[in-house]
Amino acid sequence: MLTSRACWFLFSCLLMLGLGVLRPSLPLTLLGLTLLLWFAAQWLWFVVCLSSVRRLRVLREVRDDRSPVAVLWAGQSFEAHVWLLHDVKLPTPHITAVDFVPFAVRVEGLGADATTAIAQGLVSTEEPLEWTYRFRCGSAGVARFEGVRLHLADWQGFFYSVHFVHAVVELPILPVLSSRASPSASKKRNNLLLPPGVHRLRRPGSGSELLDLRDYLPGDPPKTIAWKVSARRDRLITKEFESEVPVRCTLFVDASNSVRVPASFGVGTRRLRYDKALDRLIEIAAGVLQANEAVRDPTGLCLFDERSSRGIAPNRGDAHRSACLRLLSEAAAHRPLPWPSGSGGTEALDQLLPSAYGLASEVYPELLRPAVNAVPWSTTWLEGYSTYSSGRRQGWFELLHRRKDALRRWCWWASFWSLLVPILLFAARWTFRAPQLNGVLVSSLFVGPLATMALWSGTAFLFGVDALAGWRRRRRNRWRKQMSALLSARYGLAPGGLATLLEDDDSLSLLLQRFLNEHQMPYALPLYTAEGRYAFAAPEKVSVLAQALLRAVNKGRDNELFVLLVDLLELDEALDPLLSAVRVALSRHHQVILFCPWPLGLDLPALEKRPFRASVAEKPAPNAETDGLQSESGLWNRLTARRYRRAYHRLRLAFARMGVAVLCVTGEEPVPLILNRLERLRGMGRPHS
Amino acid sequence: MTKSALSRTVIQTAKRRAFREMRADPAVRNYVLICLAALFLLLVCLSDRGLEWWSFAPPAIGCLTLLARWSHGPTLVLLSLTGLLGLSGLRSVRGYSYGLGQRTPSSMDLILCVAVLAYAVGHYRVLSLTRRLLPSELPQRGSSGVDPRSVRRSADLVAPWEMVLFGLSLLIWSSLALLLWSWLMEGKPPMDIPDPLWRFLQIVWASLALLATAGVSASYLRLTSATPEESLLYLQDEVWRQTRREQGVLNRWLAWARTRRRKERP
């Protein structure tokens, strides 16, 4: 609570007083007493004021340009009004209040005016502290406003305290709607305007537009006979009309782990990027939804992952669109499922612990106070946590740090036996009257203590080495203890949960992910397990998607359009159920289009001249003398790109055999382009039978 | 550029910045004027004690550090005063005796206390207004992307009653210090303990007793006003601290068994 400024001041006062009293000197003593009394009074006043801070409340209102809103839109700018209210008459210290801005949004105007999310002053019952700032939403998801962080200080900057006023508000961020004027699915050729949601299809039907003429077949209704043409050709000719049917579109959006994995990360807390394939898929789904809404096509939505699927039946209208967008934003808010347990959580723990501790120290400073969550010095300096749950090889320093406890135990046991063995030998010598034990007795009297001393010295040396080299490990142990205590209390594991989490990396890793997920904080995870397997491959989702597609086919009418937004790259061995389901859909005269998210940073397969046959050896060799590291990463990137292109080619081949288009979805490709392709495919009206 | 020219440039830059801040914020100007007045009083008091040219040293240090907005300015002034008054304590000039014999404080002592306190408080408040309010050791965190260490106290928040309270506090704490001094002088040391040592022990024990009482009261107040989460965490921590070795051994075996099972049946 004391700042360095106060420490120096206190030191000067104490020195002045001590010298004044002992010397003795009246002015010095008086000066020292005056300054110390004033300092003590300031401290007391600060403590009294601090007790009133717990009664502070936060009110927040988010507005757009016109009125308060309960729903946010991706990419839009909003204004947050925050009030800090006080209920009791006690005064507060000087407060610097910083609103905890959700990770899904970004405060505007941080460059020139860095105090937009900050307010300061005193809070009283009559005058609440009020401030406003603007923020811009990122991608779809949920914006979680945790509350307000208070930095409390006196006017001199001597005393300091941090407090967090919790006021959790979660606002859904709905996906952005494309601003493009939506194209009509059918061009108006005559004055005849089709009813909303109805499209012409170039296949025989009962519409009003002429499609073709053919010879009369027995059973054709007489009213379809083209009499003039029949007279001219001297045989009966029947008119065929276009089919006019409502086209219903069902979007199948992949929400499995493989599309929730972050693609890239930035540096620093606020610059953290969380680009994931799911954002792109949701953006496209929202664009398609809007385009269909514009021509009043019924649109359905089905979200699926590795376990289950849920959806909304095709329909139209504002309420239906809102429900779809909410479902999409809920899906976007989901983080990757907890990293697979049982595969060694240590790798994940190294990345999760700093993020989780940073978040906890910002949002829960009261739960990390030494008074309620202490870290005994012996746990960091003398003990280390075990390596049993770690599945990887440890370095020498890491091993030493983790085995300190065992090392110390060995020393104690060696001391015990070096004391006990001479006593036992002495007793045996006198009990059995064996003079031949004399030599052993004498040597044990010397060798035992010497060996013990050597062991203690070696241990002390190793402890010294660890003390010098292990400051990061000590910090990690401190973080781990505090986070284990917090998570154990938060998730109801107390009283034994703390000790369990200190020893078990897997359990702690899972709880840390849950904690970060709850607070909507992005975090990095290792993509591969300790055994070298890709941790987020989800072949189970193919079966779930196939079942959902079959259900939709069973419930569907004619001419349905099924848009599959799913990551199927490198899952070509598990595609059989989906291919069967697609075959069933096509046999019922439905259309299927597949959009596959393409990894960020890789060239599109279409841009590659020799997509998959080009070998690495044919590529120009990197100059190893210039930059070895760069060449290594370049090689890695090329190999990854090549692997993905091969996978894409196999996927395209598998679906092309059935006449299903497979399109890549990249970060750079705009939604309108994809919509155009969709429109072209929809408007073709090509029968698949 | 020579060293002297460089130092001149630095001083001129600091002076220009200080004058600019004074012109911009009346609150800063008021506090700076109070500091300067206090330093002048300090100079008068020290000159009155016959310290001659040495009496210019603490005010000069105060002026320079105030101009440069240096956070260690009050500490340096206090240390220089300690050295000056401590070393010259045994001298007897102009009828004053500042050594063992002086037991009655004069009005100049009171003025000295008021001046030093006014300067120290004023300087620290100027620093809060012009440099930073929150400590520099604060970690740079913040979801809003704003570094809280860079936050200064807004000059608009300085109310007029703050100055009045400031002036009153100077008189109150100096007078209280005088009262405390006279209380200290009343008693006689037992068991032939030397007078200065007895007073020193009295002050130390009284301070420790007050500190302990205040600390215990504050922690008790904090415990009584703790939230359920804090209380649960406190209890959990107590249990863990008392049984952590036994729990650690048990959980280590459990973790080991899990790892072993996983290796056997991957």
PDB file of N, CA, C and O in Angstrom, chain A residues 1-61:
ATOM      1  N   MET A   1       0.825  -1.208   0.000  1.00  0.00           N
ATOM      2  CA  MET A   1       0.000   0.000   0.000  1.00  0.00           C
ATOM      3  C   MET A   1       0.857   1.255   0.000  1.00  0.00           C
ATOM      4  O   MET A   1       0.467   2.269  -0.548  1.00  0.00           O
ATOM      5  N   LEU A   2       2.042   1.160   0.646  1.00  0.00           N
ATOM      6  CA  LEU A   2       2.943   2.324   0.649  1.00  0.00           C
ATOM      7  C   LEU A   2       3.664   2.410  -0.687  1.00  0.00           C
ATOM      8  O   LEU A   2       4.150   1.413  -1.190  1.00  0.00           O
ATOM      9  N   THR A   3       3.743   3.598  -1.226  1.00  0.00           N
ATOM     10  CA  THR A   3       4.502   3.758  -2.467  1.00  0.00           C
ATOM     11  C   THR A   3       5.961   4.063  -2.119  1.00  0.00           C
ATOM     12  O   THR A   3       6.292   4.333  -0.965  1.00  0.00           O
ATOM     13  N   SER A   4       6.798   4.020  -3.127  1.00  0.00           N
ATOM     14  CA  SER A   4       8.225   4.292  -2.877  1.00  0.00           C
ATOM     15  C   SER A   4       8.418   5.732  -2.408  1.00  0.00           C
ATOM     16  O   SER A   4       9.302   6.026  -1.598  1.00  0.00           O
ATOM     17  N   ARG A   5       7.561   6.605  -2.888  1.00  0.00           N
ATOM     18  CA  ARG A   5       7.602   8.005  -2.468  1.00  0.00           C
ATOM     19  C   ARG A   5       7.403   8.105  -0.950  1.00  0.00           C
ATOM     20  O   ARG A   5       8.144   8.792  -0.245  1.00  0.00           O
ATOM     21  N   ALA A   6       6.429   7.339  -0.462  1.00  0.00           N
ATOM     22  CA  ALA A   6       6.131   7.358   0.973  1.00  0.00           C
ATOM     23  C   ALA A   6       7.245   6.707   1.771  1.00  0.00           C
ATOM     24  O   ALA A   6       7.570   7.155   2.885  1.00  0.00           O
ATOM     25  N   CYS A   7       7.814   5.658   1.214  1.00  0.00           N
ATOM     26  CA  CYS A   7       8.896   4.972   1.934  1.00  0.00           C
ATOM     27  C   CYS A   7      10.072   5.917   2.155  1.00  0.00           C
ATOM     28  O   CYS A   7      10.658   5.967   3.249  1.00  0.00           O
ATOM     29  N   TRP A   8      10.451   6.656   1.129  1.00  0.00           N
ATOM     30  CA  TRP A   8      11.578   7.587   1.263  1.00  0.00           C
ATOM     31  C   TRP A   8      11.240   8.687   2.266  1.00  0.00           C
ATOM     32  O   TRP A   8      12.090   9.089   3.077  1.00  0.00           O
ATOM     33  N   PHE A   9      10.030   9.173   2.199  1.00  0.00           N
ATOM     34  CA  PHE A   9       9.615  10.227   3.130  1.00  0.00           C
ATOM     35  C   PHE A   9       9.652   9.710   4.561  1.00  0.00           C
ATOM     36  O   PHE A   9      10.154  10.381   5.474  1.00  0.00           O
ATOM     37  N   LEU A  10       9.136   8.498   4.763  1.00  0.00           N
ATOM     38  CA  LEU A  10       9.106   7.910   6.105  1.00  0.00           C
ATOM     39  C   LEU A  10      10.522   7.690   6.620  1.00  0.00           C
ATOM     40  O   LEU A  10      10.825   7.954   7.802  1.00  0.00           O
ATOM     41  N   PHE A  11      11.376   7.227   5.767  1.00  0.00           N
ATOM     42  CA  PHE A  11      12.772   7.013   6.156  1.00  0.00           C
ATOM     43  C   PHE A  11      13.409   8.321   6.615  1.00  0.00           C
ATOM     44  O   PHE A  11      14.086   8.370   7.652  1.00  0.00           O
ATOM     45  N   SER A  12      13.176   9.396   5.867  1.00  0.00           N
ATOM     46  CA  SER A  12      13.757  10.705   6.237  1.00  0.00           C
ATOM     47  C   SER A  12      13.211  11.169   7.585  1.00  0.00           C
ATOM     48  O   SER A  12      13.969  11.670   8.435  1.00  0.00           O
ATOM     49  N   CYS A  13      11.910  10.985   7.791  1.00  0.00           N
ATOM     50  CA  CYS A  13      11.294  11.428   9.054  1.00  0.00           C
ATOM     51  C   CYS A  13      11.851  10.639  10.230  1.00  0.00           C
ATOM     52  O   CYS A  13      12.160  11.210  11.291  1.00  0.00           O
ATOM     53  N   LEU A  14      11.958   9.317  10.050  1.00  0.00           N
ATOM     54  CA  LEU A  14      12.450   8.486  11.149  1.00  0.00           C
ATOM     55  C   LEU A  14      13.895   8.816  11.473  1.00  0.00           C
ATOM     56  O   LEU A  14      14.291   8.871  12.651  1.00  0.00           O
ATOM     57  N   LEU A  15      14.673   9.053  10.420  1.00  0.00           N
ATOM     58  CA  LEU A  15      16.073   9.423  10.637  1.00  0.00           C
ATOM     59  C   LEU A  15      16.160  10.743  11.396  1.00  0.00           C
ATOM     60  O   LEU A  15      16.946  10.901  12.344  1.00  0.00           O
ATOM     61  N   MET A  16      15.323  11.676  10.991  1.00  0.00           N
ATOM     62  CA  MET A  16      15.302  12.995  11.631  1.00  0.00           C
ATOM     63  C   MET A  16      14.914  12.871  13.098  1.00  0.00           C
ATOM     64  O   MET A  16      15.576  13.424  13.995  1.00  0.00           O
ATOM     65  N   LEU A  17      13.882  12.077  13.353  1.00  0.00           N
ATOM     66  CA  LEU A  17      13.398  11.927  14.727  1.00  0.00           C
ATOM     67  C   LEU A  17      14.422  11.189  15.584  1.00  0.00           C
ATOM     68  O   LEU A  17      14.723  11.598  16.725  1.00  0.00           O
ATOM     69  N   GLY A  18      14.954  10.100  15.010  1.00  0.00           N
ATOM     70  CA  GLY A  18      15.935   9.322  15.774  1.00  0.00           C
ATOM     71  C   GLY A  18      17.140  10.155  16.139  1.00  0.00           C
ATOM     72  O   GLY A  18      17.602  10.157  17.292  1.00  0.00           O
ATOM     73  N   LEU A  19      17.655  10.887  15.168  1.00  0.00           N
ATOM     74  CA  LEU A  19      18.837  11.722  15.412  1.00  0.00           C
ATOM     75  C   LEU A  19      18.502  12.843  16.393  1.00  0.00           C
ATOM     76  O   LEU A  19      19.303  13.171  17.285  1.00  0.00           O
ATOM     77  N   GLY A  20      17.298  13.396  16.218  1.00  0.00           N
ATOM     78  CA  GLY A  20      16.891  14.496  17.100  1.00  0.00           C
ATOM     79  C   GLY A  20      16.756  14.059  18.545  1.00  0.00           C
ATOM     80  O   GLY A  20      17.109  14.813  19.457  1.00  0.00           O
ATOM     81  N   VAL A  21      16.273  12.850  18.750  1.00  0.00           N
ATOM     82  CA  VAL A  21      16.081  12.374  20.125  1.00  0.00           C
ATOM     83  C   VAL A  21      17.396  11.924  20.733  1.00  0.00           C
ATOM     84  O   VAL A  21      17.717  12.224  21.885  1.00  0.00           O
ATOM     85  N   LEU A  22      18.200  11.219  19.975  1.00  0.00           N
ATOM     86  CA  LEU A  22      19.422  10.635  20.518  1.00  0.00           C
ATOM     87  C   LEU A  22      20.551  11.655  20.620  1.00  0.00           C
ATOM     88  O   LEU A  22      21.427  11.546  21.468  1.00  0.00           O
ATOM     89  N   ARG A  23      20.522  12.643  19.765  1.00  0.00           N
ATOM     90  CA  ARG A  23      21.639  13.579  19.683  1.00  0.00           C
ATOM     91  C   ARG A  23      21.818  14.415  20.938  1.00  0.00           C
ATOM     92  O   ARG A  23      22.976  14.470  21.417  1.00  0.00           O
ATOM     93  N   PRO A  24      20.900  15.080  21.572  1.00  0.00           N
ATOM     94  CA  PRO A  24      19.539  15.413  21.167  1.00  0.00           C
ATOM     95  C   PRO A  24      19.467  16.805  20.559  1.00  0.00           C
ATOM     96  O   PRO A  24      20.314  17.645  20.827  1.00  0.00           O
ATOM     97  N   SER A  25      18.423  17.045  19.765  1.00  0.00           N
ATOM     98  CA  SER A  25      18.233  18.346  19.119  1.00  0.00           C
ATOM     99  C   SER A  25      16.743  18.644  19.079  1.00  0.00           C
ATOM    100  O   SER A  25      15.968  17.870  18.519  1.00  0.00           O
ATOM    101  N   LEU A  26      16.370  19.712  19.707  1.00  0.00           N
ATOM    102  CA  LEU A  26      14.945  20.049  19.812  1.00  0.00           C
ATOM    103  C   LEU A  26      14.293  20.302  18.453  1.00  0.00           C
ATOM    104  O   LEU A  26      13.239  19.729  18.155  1.00  0.00           O
ATOM    105  N   PRO A  27      14.873  21.134  17.552  1.00  0.00           N
ATOM    106  CA  PRO A  27      14.202  21.366  16.272  1.00  0.00           C
ATOM    107  C   PRO A  27      14.044  20.103  15.448  1.00  0.00           C
ATOM    108  O   PRO A  27      13.006  19.886  14.804  1.00  0.00           O
ATOM    109  N   LEU A  28      15.066  19.254  15.482  1.00  0.00           N
ATOM    110  CA  LEU A  28      14.964  18.010  14.714  1.00  0.00           C
ATOM    111  C   LEU A  28      13.865  17.115  15.263  1.00  0.00           C
ATOM    112  O   LEU A  28      13.082  16.527  14.509  1.00  0.00           O
ATOM    113  N   THR A  29      13.806  16.998  16.584  1.00  0.00           N
ATOM    114  CA  THR A  29      12.772  16.163  17.191  1.00  0.00           C
ATOM    115  C   THR A  29      11.386  16.701  16.866  1.00  0.00           C
ATOM    116  O   THR A  29      10.479  15.951  16.495  1.00  0.00           O
ATOM    117  N   LEU A  30      11.244  18.008  16.999  1.00  0.00           N
ATOM    118  CA  LEU A  30       9.934  18.611  16.699  1.00  0.00           C
ATOM    119  C   LEU A  30       9.541  18.403  15.240  1.00  0.00           C
ATOM    120  O   LEU A  30       8.398  18.067  14.937  1.00  0.00           O
ATOM    121  N   LEU A  31      10.516  18.599  14.385  1.00  0.00           N
ATOM    122  CA  LEU A  31      10.252  18.409  12.952  1.00  0.00           C
ATOM    123  C   LEU A  31       9.838  16.970  12.659  1.00  0.00           C
ATOM    124  O   LEU A  31       8.859  16.709  11.963  1.00  0.00           O
ATOM    125  N   GLY A  32      10.614  16.051  13.212  1.00  0.00           N
ATOM    126  CA  GLY A  32      10.324  14.639  13.002  1.00  0.00           C
ATOM    127  C   GLY A  32       8.947  14.267  13.512  1.00  0.00           C
ATOM    128  O   GLY A  32       8.179  13.564  12.838  1.00  0.00           O
ATOM    129  N   LEU A  33       8.630  14.777  14.721  1.00  0.00           N
ATOM    130  CA  LEU A  33       7.317  14.470  15.297  1.00  0.00           C
ATOM    131  C   LEU A  33       6.194  15.042  14.432  1.00  0.00           C
ATOM    132  O   LEU A  33       5.183  14.387  14.186  1.00  0.00           O
ATOM    133  N   THR A  34       6.390  16.299  13.990  1.00  0.00           N
ATOM    134  CA  THR A  34       5.355  16.935  13.162  1.00  0.00           C
ATOM    135  C   THR A  34       5.099  16.137  11.894  1.00  0.00           C
ATOM    136  O   THR A  34       3.947  15.825  11.559  1.00  0.00           O
ATOM    137  N   LEU A  35       6.179  15.786  11.214  1.00  0.00           N
ATOM    138  CA  LEU A  35       6.018  15.079   9.943  1.00  0.00           C
ATOM    139  C   LEU A  35       5.431  13.685  10.156  1.00  0.00           C
ATOM    140  O   LEU A  35       4.570  13.233   9.385  1.00  0.00           O
ATOM    141  N   LEU A  36       5.887  13.014  11.222  1.00  0.00           N
ATOM    142  CA  LEU A  36       5.371  11.662  11.466  1.00  0.00           C
ATOM    143  C   LEU A  36       3.898  11.682  11.859  1.00  0.00           C
ATOM    144  O   LEU A  36       3.122  10.813  11.424  1.00  0.00           O
ATOM    145  N   LEU A  37       3.534  12.665  12.695  1.00  0.00           N
ATOM    146  CA  LEU A  37       2.122  12.764  13.085  1.00  0.00           C
ATOM    147  C   LEU A  37       1.245  13.010  11.860  1.00  0.00           C
ATOM    148  O   LEU A  37       0.180  12.408  11.703  1.00  0.00           O
ATOM    149  N   TRP A  38       1.715  13.911  11.013  1.00  0.00           N
ATOM    150  CA  TRP A  38       0.948  14.205   9.798  1.00  0.00           C
ATOM    151  C   TRP A  38       0.839  12.957   8.913  1.00  0.00           C
ATOM    152  O   TRP A  38      -0.225  12.635   8.387  1.00  0.00           O
ATOM    153  N   PHE A  39       1.939  12.221   8.804  1.00  0.00           N
ATOM    154  CA  PHE A  39       1.964  11.014   7.979  1.00  0.00           C
ATOM    155  C   PHE A  39       0.994   9.961   8.530  1.00  0.00           C
ATOM    156  O   PHE A  39       0.225   9.342   7.784  1.00  0.00           O
ATOM    157  N   ALA A  40       1.041   9.794   9.872  1.00  0.00           N
ATOM    158  CA  ALA A  40       0.146   8.807  10.494  1.00  0.00           C
ATOM    159  C   ALA A  40      -1.313   9.201  10.285  1.00  0.00           C
ATOM    160  O   ALA A  40      -2.168   8.336  10.026  1.00  0.00           O
ATOM    161  N   ALA A  41      -1.589  10.496  10.397  1.00  0.00           N
ATOM    162  CA  ALA A  41      -2.972  10.948  10.207  1.00  0.00           C
ATOM    163  C   ALA A  41      -3.426  10.701   8.771  1.00  0.00           C
ATOM    164  O   ALA A  41      -4.569  10.293   8.535  1.00  0.00           O
ATOM    165  N   GLN A  42      -2.532  10.949   7.830  1.00  0.00           N
ATOM    166  CA  GLN A  42      -2.879  10.704   6.430  1.00  0.00           C
ATOM    167  C   GLN A  42      -3.187   9.227   6.181  1.00  0.00           C
ATOM    168  O   GLN A  42      -4.124   8.870   5.485  1.00  0.00           O
ATOM    169  N   TRP A  43      -2.346   8.377   6.774  1.00  0.00           N
ATOM    170  CA  TRP A  43      -2.537   6.927   6.607  1.00  0.00           C
ATOM    171  C   TRP A  43      -3.886   6.495   7.192  1.00  0.00           C
ATOM    172  O   TRP A  43      -4.632   5.739   6.570  1.00  0.00           O
ATOM    173  N   LEU A  44      -4.158   6.999   8.409  1.00  0.00           N
ATOM    174  CA  LEU A  44      -5.408   6.635   9.072  1.00  0.00           C
ATOM    175  C   LEU A  44      -6.615   7.088   8.235  1.00  0.00           C
ATOM    176  O   LEU A  44      -7.590   6.356   8.060  1.00  0.00           O
ATOM    177  N   TRP A  45      -6.518   8.285   7.717  1.00  0.00           N
ATOM    178  CA  TRP A  45      -7.615   8.831   6.907  1.00  0.00           C
ATOM    179  C   TRP A  45      -7.813   8.006   5.635  1.00  0.00           C
ATOM    180  O   TRP A  45      -8.929   7.726   5.226  1.00  0.00           O
ATOM    181  N   PHE A  46      -6.712   7.591   5.066  1.00  0.00           N
ATOM    182  CA  PHE A  46      -6.790   6.782   3.845  1.00  0.00           C
ATOM    183  C   PHE A  46      -7.452   5.434   4.142  1.00  0.00           C
ATOM    184  O   PHE A  46      -8.294   4.958   3.361  1.00  0.00           O
ATOM    185  N   VAL A  47      -7.089   4.837   5.278  1.00  0.00           N
ATOM    186  CA  VAL A  47      -7.675   3.530   5.627  1.00  0.00           C
ATOM    187  C   VAL A  47      -9.174   3.678   5.865  1.00  0.00           C
ATOM    188  O   VAL A  47      -9.981   2.838   5.431  1.00  0.00           O
ATOM    189  N   VAL A  48      -9.554   4.765   6.546  1.00  0.00           N
ATOM    190  CA  VAL A  48     -10.979   4.989   6.809  1.00  0.00           C
ATOM    191  C   VAL A  48     -11.732   5.182   5.495  1.00  0.00           C
ATOM    192  O   VAL A  48     -12.811   4.613   5.271  1.00  0.00           O
ATOM    193  N   CYS A  49     -11.161   5.984   4.621  1.00  0.00           N
ATOM    194  CA  CYS A  49     -11.810   6.228   3.321  1.00  0.00           C
ATOM    195  C   CYS A  49     -11.899   4.950   2.503  1.00  0.00           C
ATOM    196  O   CYS A  49     -12.863   4.721   1.773  1.00  0.00           O
ATOM    197  N   LEU A  50     -10.875   4.125   2.658  1.00  0.00           N
ATOM    198  CA  LEU A  50     -10.818   2.883   1.880  1.00  0.00           C
ATOM    199  C   LEU A  50     -11.969   1.944   2.232  1.00  0.00           C
ATOM    200  O   LEU A  50     -12.459   1.190   1.379  1.00  0.00           O
ATOM    201  N   SER A  51     -12.387   2.001   3.508  1.00  0.00           N
ATOM    202  CA  SER A  51     -13.453   1.090   3.931  1.00  0.00           C
ATOM    203  C   SER A  51     -14.773   1.409   3.229  1.00  0.00           C
ATOM    204  O   SER A  51     -15.666   0.564   3.182  1.00  0.00           O
ATOM    205  N   SER A  52     -14.894   2.621   2.730  1.00  0.00           N
ATOM    206  CA  SER A  52     -16.154   2.992   2.073  1.00  0.00           C
ATOM    207  C   SER A  52     -16.178   2.590   0.602  1.00  0.00           C
ATOM    208  O   SER A  52     -17.233   2.642  -0.040  1.00  0.00           O
ATOM    209  N   VAL A  53     -15.030   2.194   0.087  1.00  0.00           N
ATOM    210  CA  VAL A  53     -14.955   1.906  -1.353  1.00  0.00           C
ATOM    211  C   VAL A  53     -15.753   0.665  -1.721  1.00  0.00           C
ATOM    212  O   VAL A  53     -16.268   0.540  -2.838  1.00  0.00           O
ATOM    213  N   ARG A  54     -15.894  -0.256  -0.760  1.00  0.00           N
ATOM    214  CA  ARG A  54     -16.633  -1.487  -1.051  1.00  0.00           C
ATOM    215  C   ARG A  54     -18.111  -1.234  -1.325  1.00  0.00           C
ATOM    216  O   ARG A  54     -18.809  -2.116  -1.794  1.00  0.00           O
ATOM    217  N   ARG A  55     -18.581  -0.065  -0.977  1.00  0.00           N
ATOM    218  CA  ARG A  55     -20.000   0.235  -1.200  1.00  0.00           C
ATOM    219  C   ARG A  55     -20.246   0.914  -2.549  1.00  0.00           C
ATOM    220  O   ARG A  55     -21.359   1.342  -2.822  1.00  0.00           O
ATOM    221  N   LEU A  56     -19.225   1.017  -3.340  1.00  0.00           N
ATOM    222  CA  LEU A  56     -19.412   1.666  -4.649  1.00  0.00           C
ATOM    223  C   LEU A  56     -20.165   0.737  -5.605  1.00  0.00           C
ATOM    224  O   LEU A  56     -20.014  -0.486  -5.548  1.00  0.00           O
ATOM    225  N   ARG A  57     -20.957   1.322  -6.460  1.00  0.00           N
ATOM    226  CA  ARG A  57     -21.702   0.560  -7.464  1.00  0.00           C
ATOM    227  C   ARG A  57     -21.425   1.143  -8.851  1.00  0.00           C
ATOM    228  O   ARG A  57     -21.084   2.321  -8.962  1.00  0.00           O
ATOM    229  N   VAL A  58     -21.608   0.313  -9.831  1.00  0.00           N
ATOM    230  CA  VAL A  58     -21.370   0.761 -11.217  1.00  0.00           C
ATOM    231  C   VAL A  58     -22.652   0.608 -12.030  1.00  0.00           C
ATOM    232  O   VAL A  58     -23.329  -0.412 -11.931  1.00  0.00           O
ATOM    233  N   LEU A  59     -22.971   1.625 -12.767  1.00  0.00           N
ATOM    234  CA  LEU A  59     -24.063   1.550 -13.739  1.00  0.00           C
ATOM    235  C   LEU A  59     -23.465   1.810 -15.114  1.00  0.00           C
ATOM    236  O   LEU A  59     -22.636   2.702 -15.265  1.00  0.00           O
ATOM    237  N   ARG A  60     -23.928   1.026 -16.076  1.00  0.00           N
ATOM    238  CA  ARG A  60     -23.374   1.216 -17.421  1.00  0.00           C
ATOM    239  C   ARG A  60     -24.506   1.235 -18.438  1.00  0.00           C
ATOM    240  O   ARG A  60     -25.466   0.484 -18.322  1.00  0.00           O
ATOM    241  N   GLU A  61     -24.344   2.091 -19.419  1.00  0.00           N
ATOM    242  CA  GLU A  61     -25.322   2.155 -20.501  1.00  0.00           C
ATOM    243  C   GLU A  61     -24.561   2.244 -21.815  1.00  0.00           C
ATOM    244  O   GLU A  61     -23.659   3.076 -21.952  1.00  0.00           O
TER     245      GLU A  61
END
